[in-house]
Short mmCIF file of C-alpha atoms and ligand atoms in Angstrom, two decimals:
data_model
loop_
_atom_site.label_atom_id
_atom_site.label_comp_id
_atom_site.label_asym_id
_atom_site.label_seq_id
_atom_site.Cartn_x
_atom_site.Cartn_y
_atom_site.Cartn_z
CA UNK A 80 -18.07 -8.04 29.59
CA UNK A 81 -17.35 -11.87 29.69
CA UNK A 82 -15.24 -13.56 26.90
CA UNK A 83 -17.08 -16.35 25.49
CA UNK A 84 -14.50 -18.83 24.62
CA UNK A 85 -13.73 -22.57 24.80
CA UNK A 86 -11.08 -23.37 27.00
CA UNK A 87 -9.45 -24.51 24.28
CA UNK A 88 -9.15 -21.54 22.56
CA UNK A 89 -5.63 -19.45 21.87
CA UNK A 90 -5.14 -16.24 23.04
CA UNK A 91 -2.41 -13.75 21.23
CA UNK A 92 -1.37 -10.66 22.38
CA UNK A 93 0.00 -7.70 20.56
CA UNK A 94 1.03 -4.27 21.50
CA UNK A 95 1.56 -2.14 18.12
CA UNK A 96 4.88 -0.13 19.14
CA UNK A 97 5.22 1.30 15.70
CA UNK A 98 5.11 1.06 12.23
CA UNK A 99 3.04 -2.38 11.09
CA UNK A 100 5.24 -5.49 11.61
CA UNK A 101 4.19 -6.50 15.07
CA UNK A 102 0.15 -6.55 14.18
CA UNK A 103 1.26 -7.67 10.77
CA UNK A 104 2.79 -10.51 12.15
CA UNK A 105 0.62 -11.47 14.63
CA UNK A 106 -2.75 -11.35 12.11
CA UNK A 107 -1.14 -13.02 9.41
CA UNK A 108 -0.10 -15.79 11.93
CA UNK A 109 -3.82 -15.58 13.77
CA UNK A 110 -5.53 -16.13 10.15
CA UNK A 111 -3.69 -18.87 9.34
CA UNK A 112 -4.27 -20.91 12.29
CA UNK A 113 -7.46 -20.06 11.80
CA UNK A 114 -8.05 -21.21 8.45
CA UNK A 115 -5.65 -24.26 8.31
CA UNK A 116 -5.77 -25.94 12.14
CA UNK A 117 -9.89 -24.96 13.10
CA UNK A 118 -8.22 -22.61 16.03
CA UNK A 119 -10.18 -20.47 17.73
CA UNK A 120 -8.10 -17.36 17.82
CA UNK A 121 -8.62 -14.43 20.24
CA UNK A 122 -6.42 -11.60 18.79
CA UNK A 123 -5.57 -8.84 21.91
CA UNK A 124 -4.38 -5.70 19.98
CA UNK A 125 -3.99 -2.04 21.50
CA UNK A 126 -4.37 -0.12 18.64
CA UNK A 127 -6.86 -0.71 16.57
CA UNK A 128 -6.30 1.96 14.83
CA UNK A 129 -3.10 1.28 12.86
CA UNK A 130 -4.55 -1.97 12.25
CA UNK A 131 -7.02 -0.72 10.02
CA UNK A 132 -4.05 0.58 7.94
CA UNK A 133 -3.97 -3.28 6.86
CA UNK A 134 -7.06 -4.76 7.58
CA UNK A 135 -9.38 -1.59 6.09
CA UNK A 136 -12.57 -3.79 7.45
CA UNK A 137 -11.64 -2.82 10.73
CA UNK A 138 -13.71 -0.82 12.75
CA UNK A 139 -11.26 0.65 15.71
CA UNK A 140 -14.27 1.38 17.53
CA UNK A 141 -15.80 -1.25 18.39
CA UNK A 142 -14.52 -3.60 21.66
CA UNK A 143 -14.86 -7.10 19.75
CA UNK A 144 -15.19 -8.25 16.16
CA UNK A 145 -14.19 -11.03 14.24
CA UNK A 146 -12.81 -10.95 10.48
CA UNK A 147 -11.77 -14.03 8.81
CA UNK A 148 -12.78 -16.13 11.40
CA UNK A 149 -10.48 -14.52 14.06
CA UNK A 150 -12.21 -12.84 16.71
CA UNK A 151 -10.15 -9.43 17.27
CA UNK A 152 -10.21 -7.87 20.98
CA UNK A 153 -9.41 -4.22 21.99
CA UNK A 154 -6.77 -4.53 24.31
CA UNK A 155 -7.28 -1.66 26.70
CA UNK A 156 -5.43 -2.02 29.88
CA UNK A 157 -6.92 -2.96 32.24
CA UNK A 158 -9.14 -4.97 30.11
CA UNK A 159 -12.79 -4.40 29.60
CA UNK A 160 -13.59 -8.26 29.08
CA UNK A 161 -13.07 -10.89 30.90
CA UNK A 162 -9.90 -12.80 30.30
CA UNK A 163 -10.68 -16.52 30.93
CA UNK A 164 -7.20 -18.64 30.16
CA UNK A 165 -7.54 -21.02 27.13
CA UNK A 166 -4.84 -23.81 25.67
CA UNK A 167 -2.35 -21.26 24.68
CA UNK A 168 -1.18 -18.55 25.54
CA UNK A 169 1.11 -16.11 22.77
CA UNK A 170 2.53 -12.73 23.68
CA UNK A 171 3.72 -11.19 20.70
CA UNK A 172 7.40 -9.70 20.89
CA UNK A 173 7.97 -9.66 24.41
CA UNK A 174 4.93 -7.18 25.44
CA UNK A 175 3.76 -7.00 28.66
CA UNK A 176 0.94 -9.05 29.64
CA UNK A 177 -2.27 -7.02 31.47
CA UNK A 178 -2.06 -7.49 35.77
CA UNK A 179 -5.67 -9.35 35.12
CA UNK A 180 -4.25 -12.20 32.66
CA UNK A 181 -1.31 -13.00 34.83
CA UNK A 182 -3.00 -13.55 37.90
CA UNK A 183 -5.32 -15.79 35.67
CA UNK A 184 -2.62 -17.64 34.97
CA UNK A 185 -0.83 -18.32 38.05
CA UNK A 186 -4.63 -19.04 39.42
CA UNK A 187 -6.18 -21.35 36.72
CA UNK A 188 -5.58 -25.27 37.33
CA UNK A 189 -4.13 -26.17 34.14
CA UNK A 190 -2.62 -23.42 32.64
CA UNK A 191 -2.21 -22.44 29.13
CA UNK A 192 1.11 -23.31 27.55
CA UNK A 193 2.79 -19.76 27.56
CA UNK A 194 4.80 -18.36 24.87
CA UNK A 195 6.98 -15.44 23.99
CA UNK A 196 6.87 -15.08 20.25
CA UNK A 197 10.37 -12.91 19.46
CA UNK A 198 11.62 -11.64 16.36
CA UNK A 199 13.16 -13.25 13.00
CA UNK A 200 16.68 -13.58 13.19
CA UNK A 201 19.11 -15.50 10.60
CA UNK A 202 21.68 -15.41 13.45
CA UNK A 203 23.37 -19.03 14.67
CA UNK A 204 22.25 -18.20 18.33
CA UNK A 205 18.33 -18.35 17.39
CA UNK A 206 19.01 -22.19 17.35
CA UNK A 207 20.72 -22.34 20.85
CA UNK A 208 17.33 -20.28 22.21
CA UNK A 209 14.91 -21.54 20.48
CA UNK A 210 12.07 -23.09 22.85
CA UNK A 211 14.10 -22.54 26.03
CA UNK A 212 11.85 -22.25 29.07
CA UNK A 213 11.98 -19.04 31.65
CA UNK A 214 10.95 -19.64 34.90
CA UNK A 215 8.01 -17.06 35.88
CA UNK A 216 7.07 -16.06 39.66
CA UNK A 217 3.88 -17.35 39.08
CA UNK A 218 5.13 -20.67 39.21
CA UNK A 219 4.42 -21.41 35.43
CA UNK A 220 7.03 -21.96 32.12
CA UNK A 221 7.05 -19.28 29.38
CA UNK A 222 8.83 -20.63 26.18
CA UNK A 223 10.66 -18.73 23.93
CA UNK A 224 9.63 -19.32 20.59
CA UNK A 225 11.77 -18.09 18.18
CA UNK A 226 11.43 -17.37 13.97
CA UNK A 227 14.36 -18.60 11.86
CA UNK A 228 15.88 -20.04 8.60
CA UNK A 229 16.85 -23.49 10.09
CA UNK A 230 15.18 -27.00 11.07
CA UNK A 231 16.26 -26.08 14.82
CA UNK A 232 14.51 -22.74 15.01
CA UNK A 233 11.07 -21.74 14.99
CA UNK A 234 10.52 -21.67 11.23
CA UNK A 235 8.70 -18.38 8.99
CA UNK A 236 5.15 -17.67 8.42
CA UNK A 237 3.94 -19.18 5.03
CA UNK A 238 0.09 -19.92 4.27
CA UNK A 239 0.13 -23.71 3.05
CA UNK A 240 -1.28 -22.72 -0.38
CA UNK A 241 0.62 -19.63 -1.03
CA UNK A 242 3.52 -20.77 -3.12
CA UNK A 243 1.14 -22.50 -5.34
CA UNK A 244 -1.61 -19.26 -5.33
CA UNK A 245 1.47 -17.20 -6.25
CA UNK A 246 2.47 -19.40 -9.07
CA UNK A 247 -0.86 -19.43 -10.76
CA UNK A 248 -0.86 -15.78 -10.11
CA UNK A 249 2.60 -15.22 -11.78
CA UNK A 250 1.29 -17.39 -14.39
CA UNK A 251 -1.20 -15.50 -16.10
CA UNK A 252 -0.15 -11.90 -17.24
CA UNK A 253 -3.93 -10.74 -16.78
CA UNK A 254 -3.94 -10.97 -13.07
CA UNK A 255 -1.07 -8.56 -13.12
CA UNK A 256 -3.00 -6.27 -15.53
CA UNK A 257 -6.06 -6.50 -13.34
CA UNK A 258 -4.56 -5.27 -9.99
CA UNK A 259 -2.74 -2.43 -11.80
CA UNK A 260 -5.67 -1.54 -13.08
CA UNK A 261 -7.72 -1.91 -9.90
CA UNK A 262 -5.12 0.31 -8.54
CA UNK A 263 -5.83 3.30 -10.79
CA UNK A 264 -2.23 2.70 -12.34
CA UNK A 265 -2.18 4.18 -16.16
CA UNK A 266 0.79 3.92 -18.97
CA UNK A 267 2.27 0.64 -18.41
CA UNK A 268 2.98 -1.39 -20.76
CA UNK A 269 4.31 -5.35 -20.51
CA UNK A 270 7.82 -4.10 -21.67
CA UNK A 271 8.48 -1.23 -18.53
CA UNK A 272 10.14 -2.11 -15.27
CA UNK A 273 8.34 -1.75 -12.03
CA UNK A 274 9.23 -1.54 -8.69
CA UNK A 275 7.66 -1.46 -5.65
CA UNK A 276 8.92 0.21 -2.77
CA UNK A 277 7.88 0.10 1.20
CA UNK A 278 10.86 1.11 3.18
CA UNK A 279 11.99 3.91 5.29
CA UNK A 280 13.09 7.06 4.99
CA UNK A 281 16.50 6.81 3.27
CA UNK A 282 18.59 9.15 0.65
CA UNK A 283 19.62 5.88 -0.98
CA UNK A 284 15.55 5.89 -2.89
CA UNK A 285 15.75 8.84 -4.00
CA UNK A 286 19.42 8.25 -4.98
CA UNK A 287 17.78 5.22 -6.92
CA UNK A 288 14.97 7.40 -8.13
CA UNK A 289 17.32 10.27 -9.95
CA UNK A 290 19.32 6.96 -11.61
CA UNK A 291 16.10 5.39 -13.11
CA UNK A 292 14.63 8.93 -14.21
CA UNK A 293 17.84 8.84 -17.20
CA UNK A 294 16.91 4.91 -17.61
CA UNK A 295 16.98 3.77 -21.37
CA UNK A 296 14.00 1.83 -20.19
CA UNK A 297 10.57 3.04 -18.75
CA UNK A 298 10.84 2.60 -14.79
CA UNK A 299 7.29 2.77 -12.72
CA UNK A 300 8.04 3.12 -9.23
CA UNK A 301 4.73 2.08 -6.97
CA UNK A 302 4.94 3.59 -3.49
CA UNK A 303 2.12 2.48 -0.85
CA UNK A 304 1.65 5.83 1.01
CA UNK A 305 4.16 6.22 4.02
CA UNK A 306 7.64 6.78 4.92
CA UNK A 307 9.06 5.79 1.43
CA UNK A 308 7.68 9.03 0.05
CA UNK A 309 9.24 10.52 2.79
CA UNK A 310 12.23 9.90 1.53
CA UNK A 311 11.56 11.75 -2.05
CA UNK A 312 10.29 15.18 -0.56
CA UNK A 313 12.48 17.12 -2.94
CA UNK A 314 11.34 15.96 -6.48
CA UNK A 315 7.53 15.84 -4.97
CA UNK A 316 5.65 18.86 -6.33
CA UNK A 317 4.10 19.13 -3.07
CA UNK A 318 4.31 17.87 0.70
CA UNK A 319 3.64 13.85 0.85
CA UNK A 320 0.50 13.96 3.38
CA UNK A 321 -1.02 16.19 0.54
CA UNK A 322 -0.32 13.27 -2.49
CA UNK A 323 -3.46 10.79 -2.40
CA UNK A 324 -3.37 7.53 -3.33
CA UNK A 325 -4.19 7.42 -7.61
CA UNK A 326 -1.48 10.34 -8.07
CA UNK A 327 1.74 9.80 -10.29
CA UNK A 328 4.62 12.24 -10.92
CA UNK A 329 6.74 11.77 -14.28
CA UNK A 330 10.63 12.19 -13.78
CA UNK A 331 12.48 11.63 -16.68
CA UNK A 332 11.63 7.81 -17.92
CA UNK A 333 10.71 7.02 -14.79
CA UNK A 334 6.81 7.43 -13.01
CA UNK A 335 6.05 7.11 -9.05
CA UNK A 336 2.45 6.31 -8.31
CA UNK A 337 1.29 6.96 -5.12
CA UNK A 338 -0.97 4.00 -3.61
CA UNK A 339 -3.13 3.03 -0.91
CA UNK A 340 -2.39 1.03 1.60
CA UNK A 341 -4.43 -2.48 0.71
CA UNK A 342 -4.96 -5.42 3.14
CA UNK A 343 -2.33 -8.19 3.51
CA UNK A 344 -3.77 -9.90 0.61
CA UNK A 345 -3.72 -7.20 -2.02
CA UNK A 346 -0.10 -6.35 -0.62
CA UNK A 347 1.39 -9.63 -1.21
CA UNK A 348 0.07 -9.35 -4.84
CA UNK A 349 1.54 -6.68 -5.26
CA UNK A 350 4.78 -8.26 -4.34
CA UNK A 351 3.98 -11.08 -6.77
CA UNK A 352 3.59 -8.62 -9.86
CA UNK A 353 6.90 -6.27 -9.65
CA UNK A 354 10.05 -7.32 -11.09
CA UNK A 355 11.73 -6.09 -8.13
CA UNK A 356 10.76 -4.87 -4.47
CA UNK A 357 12.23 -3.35 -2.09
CA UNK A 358 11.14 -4.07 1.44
CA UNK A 359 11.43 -3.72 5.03
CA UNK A 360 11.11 -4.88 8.61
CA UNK A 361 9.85 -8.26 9.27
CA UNK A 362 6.55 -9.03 7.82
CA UNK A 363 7.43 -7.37 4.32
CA UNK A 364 10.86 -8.93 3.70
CA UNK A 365 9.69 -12.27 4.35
CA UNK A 366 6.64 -11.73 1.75
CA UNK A 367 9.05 -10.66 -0.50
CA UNK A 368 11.40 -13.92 -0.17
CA UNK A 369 7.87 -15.58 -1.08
CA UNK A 370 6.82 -13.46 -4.17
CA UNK A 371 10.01 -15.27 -5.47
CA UNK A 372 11.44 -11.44 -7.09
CA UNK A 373 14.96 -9.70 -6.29
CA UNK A 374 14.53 -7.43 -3.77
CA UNK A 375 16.55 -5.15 -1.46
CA UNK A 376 15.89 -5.61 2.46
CA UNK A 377 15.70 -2.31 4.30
CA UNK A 378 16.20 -3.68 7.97
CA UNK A 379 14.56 -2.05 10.93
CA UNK A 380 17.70 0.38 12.29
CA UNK A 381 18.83 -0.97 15.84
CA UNK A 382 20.82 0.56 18.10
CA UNK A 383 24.98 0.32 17.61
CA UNK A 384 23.83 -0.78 14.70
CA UNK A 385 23.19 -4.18 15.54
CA UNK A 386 20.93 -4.44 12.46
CA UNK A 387 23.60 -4.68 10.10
CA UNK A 388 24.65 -7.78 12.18
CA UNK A 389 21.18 -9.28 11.66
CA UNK A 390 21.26 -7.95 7.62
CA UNK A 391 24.68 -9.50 7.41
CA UNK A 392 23.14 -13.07 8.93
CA UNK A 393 20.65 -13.20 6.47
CA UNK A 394 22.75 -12.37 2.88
CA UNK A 395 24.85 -15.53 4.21
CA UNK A 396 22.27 -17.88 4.21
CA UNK A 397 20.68 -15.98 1.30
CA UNK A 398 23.00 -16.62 -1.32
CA UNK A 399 25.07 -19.78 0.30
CA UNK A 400 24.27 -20.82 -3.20
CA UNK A 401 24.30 -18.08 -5.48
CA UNK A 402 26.80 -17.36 -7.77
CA UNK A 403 29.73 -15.46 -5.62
CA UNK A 404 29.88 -12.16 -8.19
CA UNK A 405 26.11 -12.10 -8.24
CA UNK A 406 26.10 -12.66 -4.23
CA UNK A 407 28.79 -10.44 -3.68
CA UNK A 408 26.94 -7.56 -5.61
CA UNK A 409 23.47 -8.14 -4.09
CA UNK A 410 25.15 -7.98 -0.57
CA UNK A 411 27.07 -4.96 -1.08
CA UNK A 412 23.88 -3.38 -2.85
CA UNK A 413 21.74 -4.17 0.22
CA UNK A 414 23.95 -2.84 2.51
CA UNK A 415 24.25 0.67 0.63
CA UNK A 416 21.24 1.00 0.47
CA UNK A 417 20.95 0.82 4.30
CA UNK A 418 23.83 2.66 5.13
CA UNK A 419 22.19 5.34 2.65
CA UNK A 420 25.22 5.44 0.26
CA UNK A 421 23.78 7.13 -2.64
CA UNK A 422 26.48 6.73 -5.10
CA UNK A 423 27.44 3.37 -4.14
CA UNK A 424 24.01 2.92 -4.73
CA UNK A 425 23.34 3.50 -7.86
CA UNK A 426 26.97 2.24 -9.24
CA UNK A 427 25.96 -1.24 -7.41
CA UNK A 428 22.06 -1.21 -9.47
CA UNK A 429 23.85 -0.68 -12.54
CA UNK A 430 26.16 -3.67 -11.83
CA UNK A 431 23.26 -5.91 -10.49
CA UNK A 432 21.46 -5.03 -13.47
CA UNK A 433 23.60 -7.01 -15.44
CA UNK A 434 23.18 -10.41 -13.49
CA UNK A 435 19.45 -9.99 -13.10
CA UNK A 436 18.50 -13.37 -14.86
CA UNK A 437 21.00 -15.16 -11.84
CA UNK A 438 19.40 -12.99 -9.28
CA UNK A 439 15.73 -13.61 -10.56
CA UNK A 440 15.91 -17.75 -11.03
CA UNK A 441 17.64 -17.14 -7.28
CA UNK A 442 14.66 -15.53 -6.04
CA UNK A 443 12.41 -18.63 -7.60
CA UNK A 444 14.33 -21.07 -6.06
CA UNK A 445 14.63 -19.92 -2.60
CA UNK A 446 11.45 -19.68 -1.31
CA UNK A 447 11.52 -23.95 -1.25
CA UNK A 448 15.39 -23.79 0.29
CA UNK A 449 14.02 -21.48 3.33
CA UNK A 450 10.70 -23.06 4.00
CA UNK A 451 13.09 -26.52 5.08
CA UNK A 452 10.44 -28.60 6.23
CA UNK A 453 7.15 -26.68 7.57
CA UNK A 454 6.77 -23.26 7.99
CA UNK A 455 6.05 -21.25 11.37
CA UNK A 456 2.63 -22.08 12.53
CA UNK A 457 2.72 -25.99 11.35
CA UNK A 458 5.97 -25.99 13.79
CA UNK A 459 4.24 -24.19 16.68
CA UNK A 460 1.08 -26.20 16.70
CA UNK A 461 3.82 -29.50 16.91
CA UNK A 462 5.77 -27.58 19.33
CA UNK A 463 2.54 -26.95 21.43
CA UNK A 464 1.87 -30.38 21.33
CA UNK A 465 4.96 -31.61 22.49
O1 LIG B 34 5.89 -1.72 9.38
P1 LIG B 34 7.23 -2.31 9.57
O2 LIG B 34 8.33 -1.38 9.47
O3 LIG B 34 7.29 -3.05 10.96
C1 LIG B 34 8.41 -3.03 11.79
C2 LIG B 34 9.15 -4.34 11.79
O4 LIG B 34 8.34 -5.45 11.93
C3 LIG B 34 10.18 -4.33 12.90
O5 LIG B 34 10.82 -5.59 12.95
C4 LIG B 34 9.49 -4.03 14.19
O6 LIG B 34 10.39 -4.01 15.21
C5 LIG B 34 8.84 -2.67 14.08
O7 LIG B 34 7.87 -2.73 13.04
C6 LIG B 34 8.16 -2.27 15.35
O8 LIG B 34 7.45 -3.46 8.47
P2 LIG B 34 6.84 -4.90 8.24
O9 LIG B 34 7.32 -5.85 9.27
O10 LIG B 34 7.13 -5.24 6.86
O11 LIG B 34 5.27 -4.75 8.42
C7 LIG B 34 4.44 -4.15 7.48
C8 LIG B 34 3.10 -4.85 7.43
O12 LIG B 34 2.19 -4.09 6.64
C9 LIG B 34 3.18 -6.22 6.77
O13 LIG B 34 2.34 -7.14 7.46
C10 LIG B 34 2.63 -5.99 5.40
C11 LIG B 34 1.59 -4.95 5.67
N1 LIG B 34 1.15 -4.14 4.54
C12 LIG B 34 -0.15 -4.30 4.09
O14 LIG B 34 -0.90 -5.15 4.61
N2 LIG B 34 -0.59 -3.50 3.07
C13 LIG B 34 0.21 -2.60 2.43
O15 LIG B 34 -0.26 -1.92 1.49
C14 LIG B 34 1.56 -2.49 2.88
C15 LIG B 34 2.49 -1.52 2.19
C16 LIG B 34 1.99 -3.26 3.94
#
């Protein structure tokens, strides 16, 4: 099959290891330069599949479709359609590029500028590496481009109208009403907590859980279907792949609801209407700095460890200006939960409980601190052009 594209078009390609965060990433970034720059995206993925977990419009069958206005390819190696090289060039998280495409590019006469699109990092080296060229044996560059917190690094991946869109959203109680209600979500009133919770497996939620079953206060916790529920197997009445989305299970004063997975959209609103969330990976925790809430950061587990280095990075910057018993508590609360100490835990929610109105005007404040000057795609079209 040929690919019908101007030669000006981007190409981005993404291999779906596991979980969501690489396709996450890479369609949220697609869409947006899309929508705000008039790109004309070709999105390479390898499992369609999984996408469809957050883009339900997806039909994993078919070889080519597009969905707002980004046409999506089925990356099957070696391709079935014609790769013809366009302006750029954007391999998502280091993944290996199909035999076909590289000869394209050491063959084509101008070649597309060619980046490596790596993972968000708070750590002080993302500055040094940011943009640095590698040499390839084709004879072309391949930049790193790198995510980050700071003017010197690659920037994060935030729509131009989504801090306003969130306000407005925040602004009017109904919306909030609305989507609960869209989501099948019964007894709550305006005066419960709720929660939202997309991490992984870890004893620290259900740790959590048992504390806000004997809370003086109503808790809802809302669970998108996956690993979280993993994590509460033993108060479940039965096995998690058997709950469907719509179900709820009372424990004590608190209620889980199970829900579906929605698209990136209805996911961020989500965010937007919980008084807390607690997130994970990449795509998540940065959508939850956005939603402008408290939230705990369940970090991708690396080997040695090395994600506590990364989680440690990011509470610095985090709460460089936040009161230092109110950062001190959020740190050490985040980092239980990851290292899955359950009494610590809970004894650290009860503590950050009382400092919530410092953590929540925090949470409002930051999302302007971290966005520095332009966000992640209005820095790599610059960077592009430079
Ligand atoms: O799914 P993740 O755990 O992805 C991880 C991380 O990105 C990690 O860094 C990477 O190395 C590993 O994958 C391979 O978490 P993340 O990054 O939050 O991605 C989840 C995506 O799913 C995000 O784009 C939000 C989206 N989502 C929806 O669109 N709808 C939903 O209902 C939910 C719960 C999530």
């Amino acid at each position: 099959m040929q690919q019908q594209s101007s030669p000006a078009h981007w190409d981005i390609f993404c291999v779906v290891v596991d979980n969501y965060g690489d396709i996450g990433v890479t369609w949220r970034l697609a869409k947006q330069l899309a929508h705000e720059y008039q790109l004309t995206i070709n999105l390479w993925v390898d499992d369609l599949r999984s996408f469809g977990h957050i883009l339900p419009q997806l039909t994993p069958e078919l070889a080519e479709q597009t969905h707002e206005g980004v046409r999506i390819l089925k990356w099957n190696d070696p391709l079935d359609i014609d790769y013809i090289p366009g302006s750029v060039l954007i391999e998502a998280f280091a993944c290996e590029l199909p035999a076909q495409v590289k000869q394209a590019l050491t063959a084509a006469a101008r070649p597309p500028v060619w980046l490596n699109l790596e993972y968000l990092s708070a750590e002080d080296w993302v500055e040094g590496c940011h943009g640095l060229p590698s040499f390839q044996p084709g004879g072309i560059n391949k930049y790193f481009y790198l995510p980050g917190f700071t003017e010197k690094t690659g920037g994060l991946i935030c729509e131009q109208d989504l801090l306003a869109t969130r306000d407005a959203w925040q602004a009017n109680p109904q919306n909030r009403a609305r989507l609960f209600a869209d989501l099948g979500l019964t007894g709550i009133e305006p005066d419960h907590r709720i929660i939202s919770a997309f991490s992984y497996e870890t004893t620290a939620l259900s740790a959590l859980c048992e504390l806000w079953s004997k809370a003086a206060q109503p808790m809802h916790l809302l669970l998108p279907k996956g690993r979280s529920l993993n994590s509460l197997t033993q108060w479940l009445p039965e096995s998690p792949d058997k709950l469907t989305p719509g179900s709820h299970i009372q424990l004590g004063a608190l209620t889980l609801h199970i829900l579906p997975m929605t698209d990136q959209q209805g996911y961020d609103r989500l965010l937007w209407s919980c008084d807390f969330n607690i997130v994970r990976g990449e795509d998540s925790f940065v959508r939850a700095q956005w939603a402008a809430r408290p939230f705990i950061w369940h970090i991708y587990q690396q080997e040695d460890d090395y994600h506590l280095v990364k989680l440690e990075a990011f509470m610095r910057l985090y709460c460089d200006n936040l009161a230092p018993e109110v950062a001190l508590c959020w740190q050490q609360l985040n980092l239980a939960f990851n290292c899955q100490q359950q009494i610590d835990v809970q004894r650290l929610w009860l503590q950050i409980d009382t400092m919530r109105s410092e953590l929540e005007a925090h949470a409002k404040h930051w999302p302007v601190d971290a966005l520095k000057t332009a966000d992640l795609a209005t820095r790599l079209v610059q960077f592009v052009k430079k």
